[in-house]
XYZ file of C-alpha atoms in Angstrom:
541
model
C 79.094 -30.441 180.732
C 75.135 -29.300 180.082
C 72.321 -31.479 181.987
C 70.586 -33.001 179.267
C 67.973 -35.475 178.877
C 71.141 -37.969 177.705
C 73.062 -37.728 180.924
C 69.982 -36.844 183.726
C 69.536 -41.020 184.683
C 73.622 -41.223 184.358
C 73.450 -38.449 187.712
C 71.216 -41.169 189.356
C 73.389 -43.998 188.539
C 76.383 -42.124 189.874
C 74.894 -41.308 192.914
C 73.401 -44.944 193.482
C 76.939 -46.466 192.768
C 78.673 -44.042 195.070
C 76.431 -44.564 197.766
C 76.608 -48.542 197.356
C 80.608 -48.267 197.526
C 80.541 -45.780 200.681
C 77.895 -47.649 202.056
C 75.576 -44.165 202.767
C 72.234 -43.063 201.712
C 71.856 -42.252 197.825
C 69.967 -39.319 198.683
C 72.853 -37.452 200.697
C 75.105 -38.046 197.285
C 72.125 -36.429 195.301
C 71.712 -33.475 197.797
C 75.635 -33.093 197.302
C 75.132 -33.098 193.498
C 72.151 -30.567 194.113
C 74.185 -28.338 196.172
C 77.431 -28.477 193.704
C 75.122 -27.942 190.630
C 73.858 -24.800 192.372
C 77.304 -23.571 193.196
C 77.926 -23.793 189.240
C 74.876 -21.719 188.514
C 75.604 -18.976 190.769
C 79.071 -18.856 189.194
C 76.877 -18.310 185.816
C 73.770 -16.092 187.177
C 75.730 -14.211 189.728
C 76.918 -15.211 193.570
C 74.681 -13.122 194.944
C 71.407 -14.908 193.551
C 69.668 -17.726 195.481
C 69.999 -20.497 192.973
C 68.651 -23.528 194.054
C 68.635 -26.894 192.056
C 66.441 -30.105 192.563
C 67.161 -33.544 190.806
C 64.035 -35.707 190.537
C 65.029 -38.897 192.426
C 63.275 -40.901 189.524
C 63.882 -39.425 186.268
C 67.415 -37.678 187.290
C 66.049 -34.365 185.427
C 67.945 -30.992 187.292
C 65.301 -28.000 187.451
C 67.239 -24.871 188.456
C 65.075 -21.905 190.073
C 65.776 -18.717 191.175
C 64.458 -18.023 194.920
C 63.684 -14.406 195.723
C 62.046 -13.517 199.561
C 60.025 -10.835 200.629
C 61.641 -8.299 203.241
C 60.781 -4.965 204.736
C 62.150 -2.040 203.251
C 64.741 -1.256 205.811
C 65.843 -4.769 205.485
C 66.381 -4.999 202.045
C 70.514 -5.764 201.562
C 70.650 -7.784 198.836
C 69.013 -7.105 195.717
C 69.134 -10.102 193.798
C 67.910 -12.700 196.174
C 65.340 -10.069 198.229
C 62.600 -7.537 197.314
C 60.348 -5.523 199.089
C 56.284 -5.632 199.253
C 56.003 -2.946 196.821
C 58.476 -4.502 194.398
C 57.000 -7.997 194.883
C 53.190 -6.890 193.720
C 54.369 -7.351 189.910
C 55.123 -10.828 190.867
C 52.624 -11.931 193.465
C 48.703 -10.801 194.294
C 49.108 -10.191 197.831
C 53.114 -10.711 199.062
C 53.497 -10.711 202.673
C 57.001 -10.520 204.757
C 58.819 -13.602 204.418
C 57.000 -15.013 201.192
C 59.253 -16.606 198.786
C 58.689 -16.059 195.127
C 60.354 -19.132 193.081
C 60.731 -19.043 189.068
C 62.633 -21.503 187.201
C 66.007 -20.470 185.318
C 67.743 -21.900 182.442
C 69.806 -24.723 182.979
C 73.645 -23.893 183.003
C 76.910 -25.526 180.975
C 79.472 -26.445 183.349
C 82.631 -25.515 182.477
C 85.989 -27.282 183.633
C 86.608 -25.336 186.677
C 82.373 -25.435 187.887
C 82.971 -29.215 187.189
C 85.908 -29.720 189.437
C 84.055 -27.632 191.774
C 81.323 -30.086 191.620
C 83.272 -32.766 191.939
C 85.001 -31.352 195.388
C 81.610 -30.335 196.970
C 80.413 -34.064 196.211
C 83.386 -35.444 197.333
C 83.458 -33.328 200.857
C 79.614 -34.334 201.338
C 80.457 -37.952 200.740
C 83.015 -37.777 203.254
C 81.089 -36.238 205.799
C 78.325 -39.049 205.446
C 80.931 -41.465 205.462
C 82.150 -40.054 209.059
C 78.343 -39.709 210.298
C 77.639 -42.976 209.462
C 80.820 -44.091 211.285
C 79.861 -42.243 214.430
C 76.519 -43.513 214.204
C 77.824 -47.150 213.924
C 80.229 -47.011 216.712
C 78.886 -44.511 219.258
C 77.104 -47.375 221.163
C 80.101 -49.551 221.079
C 82.171 -47.199 223.448
C 83.481 -49.293 226.300
C 83.710 -52.608 224.443
C 86.509 -54.757 222.899
C 86.715 -54.652 218.964
C 89.399 -57.011 216.820
C 91.062 -55.009 213.999
C 94.046 -55.073 211.489
C 96.895 -52.848 211.688
C 97.073 -50.509 208.574
C 99.856 -48.580 208.928
C 101.764 -46.891 212.167
C 102.207 -43.167 212.149
C 104.700 -41.244 214.716
C 104.065 -44.176 216.949
C 100.471 -44.133 216.674
C 98.900 -46.980 214.968
C 95.780 -47.073 212.310
C 93.709 -49.573 212.919
C 91.067 -50.934 210.111
C 87.841 -51.827 212.508
C 86.038 -53.202 209.180
C 83.810 -50.054 208.651
C 86.365 -47.345 209.143
C 89.890 -46.452 210.775
C 90.404 -46.549 214.544
C 93.501 -44.807 216.334
C 95.695 -46.518 218.874
C 97.769 -43.591 220.178
C 101.245 -44.467 221.415
C 100.772 -43.517 224.968
C 97.644 -45.827 225.067
C 100.117 -48.969 223.661
C 101.163 -51.414 226.420
C 104.878 -50.664 227.044
C 107.211 -51.055 223.810
C 104.706 -52.643 221.463
C 105.395 -52.461 218.053
C 102.884 -53.766 215.176
C 103.445 -54.386 211.834
C 100.903 -53.918 208.722
C 98.062 -56.498 208.664
C 98.788 -57.948 212.319
C 95.739 -58.560 214.300
C 94.992 -56.665 217.295
C 92.507 -56.531 220.185
C 91.570 -52.862 221.636
C 89.165 -51.486 223.986
C 87.002 -48.644 222.413
C 87.923 -45.857 224.686
C 86.027 -43.013 222.919
C 83.700 -42.224 219.742
C 83.547 -38.560 219.067
C 82.646 -36.312 216.251
C 85.838 -34.625 214.856
C 85.903 -32.318 211.406
C 88.497 -34.672 210.118
C 90.932 -37.780 211.381
C 90.065 -40.772 213.338
C 86.708 -40.519 215.340
C 87.402 -43.849 217.194
C 89.903 -43.891 219.756
C 91.498 -47.034 221.259
C 93.333 -47.909 224.136
C 95.173 -51.266 225.439
C 96.327 -49.326 228.970
C 92.850 -48.409 230.083
C 91.801 -50.608 233.075
C 88.564 -51.053 231.542
C 90.597 -53.068 228.906
C 91.469 -55.449 231.506
C 87.809 -55.555 233.273
C 86.261 -56.251 229.612
C 89.004 -59.027 228.914
C 88.225 -60.995 232.278
C 84.388 -60.614 231.225
C 84.924 -62.151 228.319
C 86.927 -65.010 229.944
C 85.158 -65.692 233.033
C 81.605 -66.845 232.415
C 80.596 -66.080 235.900
C 81.433 -62.169 235.210
C 79.419 -61.823 232.254
C 76.449 -63.651 233.991
C 76.632 -61.122 236.956
C 77.606 -63.395 239.499
C 81.064 -62.223 240.215
C 81.424 -58.435 239.829
C 84.622 -56.405 239.105
C 84.931 -53.710 241.791
C 88.161 -51.938 240.960
C 90.930 -52.318 238.366
C 94.351 -50.584 239.122
C 97.004 -51.311 236.029
C 100.416 -50.709 235.588
C 100.257 -51.586 231.939
C 102.682 -53.888 230.814
C 104.017 -54.869 234.376
C 101.397 -55.349 237.170
C 98.138 -55.022 237.707
C 95.427 -55.742 240.567
C 91.770 -56.546 240.089
C 89.233 -56.568 243.004
C 86.281 -58.954 242.563
C 83.154 -60.074 244.592
C 80.741 -62.937 244.431
C 77.195 -62.620 244.952
C 76.724 -66.448 245.207
C 77.932 -67.684 248.235
C 79.119 -71.222 246.819
C 81.467 -69.235 244.162
C 84.965 -68.401 244.925
C 85.524 -65.257 243.284
C 89.226 -65.458 242.846
C 89.016 -69.059 242.108
C 86.739 -68.175 239.375
C 89.174 -65.820 237.466
C 91.973 -67.931 237.852
C 90.425 -70.798 236.214
C 91.679 -74.505 235.995
C 95.683 -74.438 236.465
C 95.251 -70.594 235.896
C 94.023 -71.124 232.547
C 91.109 -67.969 232.320
C 93.908 -65.819 233.812
C 96.666 -66.538 231.740
C 94.822 -65.788 228.728
C 94.181 -62.163 229.694
C 97.629 -62.221 230.940
C 98.668 -63.451 227.197
C 97.042 -60.786 225.977
C 98.359 -58.020 228.277
C 101.972 -58.960 227.424
C 102.742 -61.041 230.553
C 101.396 -58.548 232.911
C 101.191 -59.927 236.161
C 97.753 -59.782 237.709
C 96.624 -59.769 241.070
C 93.325 -60.961 242.111
C 91.910 -59.836 245.239
C 88.684 -60.495 247.089
C 86.722 -57.490 247.550
C 85.938 -56.162 250.853
C 83.304 -53.357 252.018
C 85.313 -52.932 255.025
C 88.192 -50.459 253.837
C 90.856 -51.776 256.189
C 90.055 -55.337 255.158
C 90.105 -54.544 251.657
C 93.205 -52.663 252.003
C 95.227 -55.605 253.640
C 93.927 -58.018 250.454
C 95.274 -55.477 248.048
C 98.450 -54.994 249.426
C 99.038 -58.851 249.074
C 101.627 -60.459 248.856
C 102.953 -58.509 252.059
C 101.518 -59.122 255.382
C 100.110 -56.202 257.332
C 100.221 -55.840 261.236
C 98.115 -53.016 261.636
C 95.754 -50.469 259.864
C 94.824 -46.730 260.851
C 91.912 -45.096 258.900
C 91.613 -41.608 258.762
C 88.221 -41.259 256.999
C 88.098 -37.364 256.972
C 91.507 -36.831 255.309
C 91.039 -39.632 253.098
C 94.165 -41.362 254.457
C 95.316 -44.492 255.540
C 98.478 -45.863 257.536
C 99.690 -49.317 257.401
C 101.925 -50.692 259.757
C 104.192 -53.933 258.314
C 106.983 -55.814 259.683
C 110.408 -54.775 259.266
C 111.030 -57.667 256.748
C 107.704 -57.190 254.961
C 108.411 -53.370 253.945
C 109.927 -53.674 250.466
C 107.528 -56.546 249.368
C 104.665 -53.702 250.682
C 106.185 -51.202 248.832
C 107.012 -53.029 245.524
C 109.417 -52.212 243.075
C 109.851 -48.424 242.689
C 106.716 -48.158 244.729
C 104.650 -50.265 242.559
C 102.647 -52.163 245.034
C 101.674 -49.473 247.027
C 100.534 -47.427 244.105
C 98.577 -49.739 242.669
C 96.980 -50.744 246.263
C 96.226 -46.600 246.382
C 94.481 -46.609 242.981
C 92.467 -49.835 244.010
C 91.085 -48.508 247.230
C 91.282 -44.732 246.495
C 93.040 -43.686 249.519
C 96.275 -42.200 250.445
C 98.471 -44.752 251.814
C 101.500 -44.407 254.107
C 103.612 -47.213 254.722
C 105.863 -47.428 257.894
C 107.026 -50.030 259.828
C 106.435 -51.157 263.361
C 109.666 -49.470 264.502
C 108.846 -46.382 262.653
C 105.279 -46.223 263.852
C 106.494 -47.148 267.726
C 109.110 -44.218 267.330
C 106.462 -41.590 265.872
C 103.713 -42.266 268.133
C 106.347 -41.712 271.164
C 107.572 -38.761 269.683
C 103.427 -37.377 269.528
C 102.962 -38.649 273.005
C 105.650 -36.644 274.223
C 104.961 -33.552 272.343
C 101.487 -33.421 273.241
C 102.655 -34.426 277.004
C 104.741 -31.030 277.033
C 101.824 -28.881 275.341
C 99.644 -29.960 278.253
C 102.323 -29.220 280.875
C 103.299 -25.737 279.654
C 99.754 -24.461 278.875
C 97.531 -25.964 281.485
C 100.403 -25.854 284.176
C 100.202 -29.679 284.798
C 103.001 -32.011 286.235
C 103.883 -34.948 283.950
C 101.974 -37.631 284.969
C 98.790 -35.491 284.675
C 99.626 -34.328 281.226
C 100.304 -38.141 280.281
C 97.200 -39.383 281.663
C 95.163 -36.526 279.244
C 97.320 -37.707 276.456
C 96.527 -41.351 277.073
C 92.743 -40.966 277.043
C 93.303 -39.676 273.693
C 93.112 -35.810 273.843
C 95.272 -34.219 271.282
C 95.078 -30.473 271.642
C 93.737 -27.765 273.939
C 90.169 -27.299 272.242
C 89.468 -30.840 272.920
C 89.878 -30.152 276.688
C 88.276 -26.878 276.607
C 85.283 -27.768 274.675
C 84.393 -31.504 275.527
C 81.811 -32.481 277.582
C 82.463 -32.664 281.311
C 82.086 -36.203 281.685
C 85.189 -37.121 279.018
C 87.376 -35.431 281.433
C 85.413 -37.127 284.642
C 86.499 -41.180 283.212
C 90.220 -40.220 284.300
C 91.451 -41.678 287.028
C 91.924 -39.075 289.798
C 89.878 -36.668 288.087
C 86.682 -35.335 289.918
C 84.093 -32.783 289.107
C 86.147 -29.722 290.271
C 89.519 -30.694 288.766
C 87.769 -31.285 285.402
C 86.148 -27.716 285.680
C 89.544 -26.174 286.443
C 91.082 -27.798 283.783
C 88.596 -26.784 281.409
C 88.779 -23.219 282.713
C 92.741 -23.035 282.223
C 92.538 -24.527 278.537
C 89.878 -21.747 277.771
C 91.456 -18.918 279.487
C 94.540 -19.880 277.493
C 93.034 -19.989 274.227
C 91.500 -16.652 274.897
C 94.679 -15.166 275.664
C 96.143 -16.819 272.242
C 93.018 -15.539 270.251
C 93.678 -11.892 272.036
C 97.222 -11.959 271.249
C 96.774 -12.937 267.723
C 93.894 -10.301 267.235
C 96.013 -7.384 268.454
C 99.029 -8.380 266.289
C 96.689 -8.414 263.131
C 95.323 -5.225 264.008
C 99.198 -3.791 264.374
C 99.696 -5.266 260.914
C 96.944 -3.277 259.403
C 94.018 -6.097 259.514
C 90.925 -4.060 259.001
C 87.555 -4.787 261.191
C 86.069 -5.865 257.725
C 88.478 -8.922 257.588
C 88.354 -9.435 261.135
C 84.704 -9.809 261.422
C 84.362 -11.930 258.606
C 82.619 -15.077 259.479
C 84.429 -18.287 259.398
C 88.114 -16.768 260.176
C 89.610 -17.014 263.632
C 91.821 -14.129 265.096
C 94.816 -16.605 264.406
C 93.762 -17.059 260.574
C 93.342 -13.223 260.268
C 96.897 -12.719 261.796
C 98.053 -15.270 259.064
C 96.352 -13.234 256.697
C 97.681 -9.998 257.522
C 101.257 -11.120 257.602
C 100.680 -12.321 254.099
C 99.591 -8.688 253.192
C 95.786 -9.578 252.956
C 94.599 -7.122 255.344
C 90.649 -6.204 254.085
C 87.508 -8.059 252.915
C 88.629 -6.502 249.478
C 92.201 -8.476 249.399
C 90.870 -11.451 250.971
C 87.969 -11.542 247.763
C 90.857 -11.318 245.355
C 92.344 -14.314 246.675
C 92.297 -17.620 244.851
C 91.109 -20.629 246.666
C 94.491 -22.484 246.198
C 96.789 -19.303 247.612
C 94.622 -20.089 250.884
C 94.220 -23.728 251.090
C 97.203 -24.906 249.209
C 97.908 -26.737 245.750
C 100.379 -28.180 243.607
C 102.163 -26.623 240.429
C 103.925 -28.440 237.733
C 107.464 -26.980 237.084
C 109.605 -28.438 234.523
C 107.361 -31.330 234.815
C 107.662 -31.717 238.272
C 104.821 -31.333 240.853
C 105.790 -28.299 243.331
C 103.694 -27.896 246.435
C 102.231 -24.531 246.847
C 101.699 -23.677 250.858
C 98.246 -22.223 251.629
C 97.938 -19.058 253.857
C 95.189 -21.035 255.734
C 96.647 -24.697 255.135
C 97.998 -24.947 258.734
C 94.333 -24.228 260.203
C 93.062 -27.332 258.205
C 90.852 -25.002 255.552
C 90.050 -27.323 252.650
C 89.850 -26.062 249.018
C 86.139 -26.215 249.334
C 85.785 -24.213 252.489
C 88.313 -21.409 251.073
C 86.200 -21.398 247.914
C 82.823 -20.943 249.819
C 84.819 -18.336 252.068
C 85.913 -16.254 248.890
C 82.686 -16.412 247.242
C 80.899 -15.397 250.413
C 83.320 -12.296 250.851
C 82.528 -11.481 246.938
C 78.934 -11.428 247.513
C 79.223 -9.102 250.622
C 81.184 -6.592 248.305
C 78.723 -6.494 245.611
C 81.016 -8.055 243.279
C 78.580 -11.257 242.655
C 75.083 -11.342 242.367
C 74.020 -14.420 244.786
C 70.935 -15.258 242.636
C 73.412 -16.063 239.658
C 75.535 -18.359 241.917
C 72.159 -20.187 242.895
C 71.440 -20.548 239.398
C 74.579 -21.823 238.457
C 74.693 -24.587 241.873
C 71.261 -25.435 240.765
C 72.691 -26.305 237.323
C 75.445 -28.267 238.371
C 73.242 -30.604 240.539
C 70.904 -31.002 237.843
C 73.823 -31.864 235.538
C 75.224 -34.265 238.215
C 72.216 -35.864 238.767
C 71.374 -36.487 234.867
C 75.091 -37.872 234.822
C 74.375 -40.246 237.495
C 71.099 -41.161 235.980
C 72.871 -42.185 232.550
C 75.517 -43.871 234.706
C 72.849 -46.052 236.066
C 71.083 -46.604 232.824
């Protein structure tokens, strides 16, 4: 195929037609044509040459040019596309490194193979432009609901026509055993939109908690207007869900507004979610109160919150236990997701027995270590003392509130506790040294003698050994074996060392040994902080 005046305008007409059909910029199609013609010209003149083609956007005339770049003598590699300053003087007046010399070359005739190659280049460019257009159109729609038509099902994944392209609903994002036939209407949540070299770029979901939140926003005008806010959503897709709401207008009941007249609003959401039962719960800033609401319909007797550990104990009457836990633990699991807390549910009898056992063990501890009679040890436990460290280092005034304890008695109690703790520390240190623990580890800040002893028993005897430990080896963690989560006990886990504390200690040891540059750590920390700040700002925006 020769580029003659007869088919010059045909090029532009073809570009216009393709662009109109695919809804992309005609300029992109013309660029693809230029690239395909340049490739054909290279196969005719030589692949090493830098051949470029320019198609006039008005006339359709294609101009073929050869470009040569001026380079330094020692950088000359491609003789067809580059030349030295000396060689360039016969073509240019005063050539400089980096200058280019452009000369027109005769148009080429495309053979059958070259024409096929050109077609492939154009199709590839058009596909890329199509994907870019689809990405640009949908990137700002992530986090919203879209209606589409089912095109086909592939290996359990549903391909959905969303108007300007295709999206994919993966089988793990479908509710229960949903099945669809071609041309079925489907409503989904746009979970993610991302650039990918091939395949769908729009990822849909019907199981995401946000899908339910968006459905309520569509059904409840007060949520759309911002009078009612959805604070948290937890779902067991297709089975049951809990949604926490709060009203910023005292005259509007958030739960009633979401339920609607005779349940019309919530029923519309339930129907869309294949009959998923929905508990609508009033949100409360007070975590224990919110948890009591979240465990509905079960009644709760008592809530004990441990903020440091992020755990909460819930005590329920015996007859309410199965209701609080729910079928296969569903109710308590959803309440845990909703509140973000680990929930431990027990009956009143179990809680009473556990507290009695704790009371007896603490009483025995104080009797044995402080040489006290049972009555006095029970007094200490009743006042909330749980271990020797609390007795040894608490303010004296806190011991004086105990009936029958004067200043002399309080000082004697503290002296006994400290003596016992010091003796324990010395024994642990002696044992650690006997096991081979070196001073570099013993003197490391943050490790108690008991911790050093535990490390030495696990064959961690030097600072170098300690620096090679992983944080989970020290603080404990979880591993998945054959699909089951298995607990890994950490060496320092019995001493309450958290994962973050273990990370800090190991990194400090590595810095002390010169394995890690502290300035690099500082830079990484600053970059992380900046990244988190930027993410927070984006989230707020």
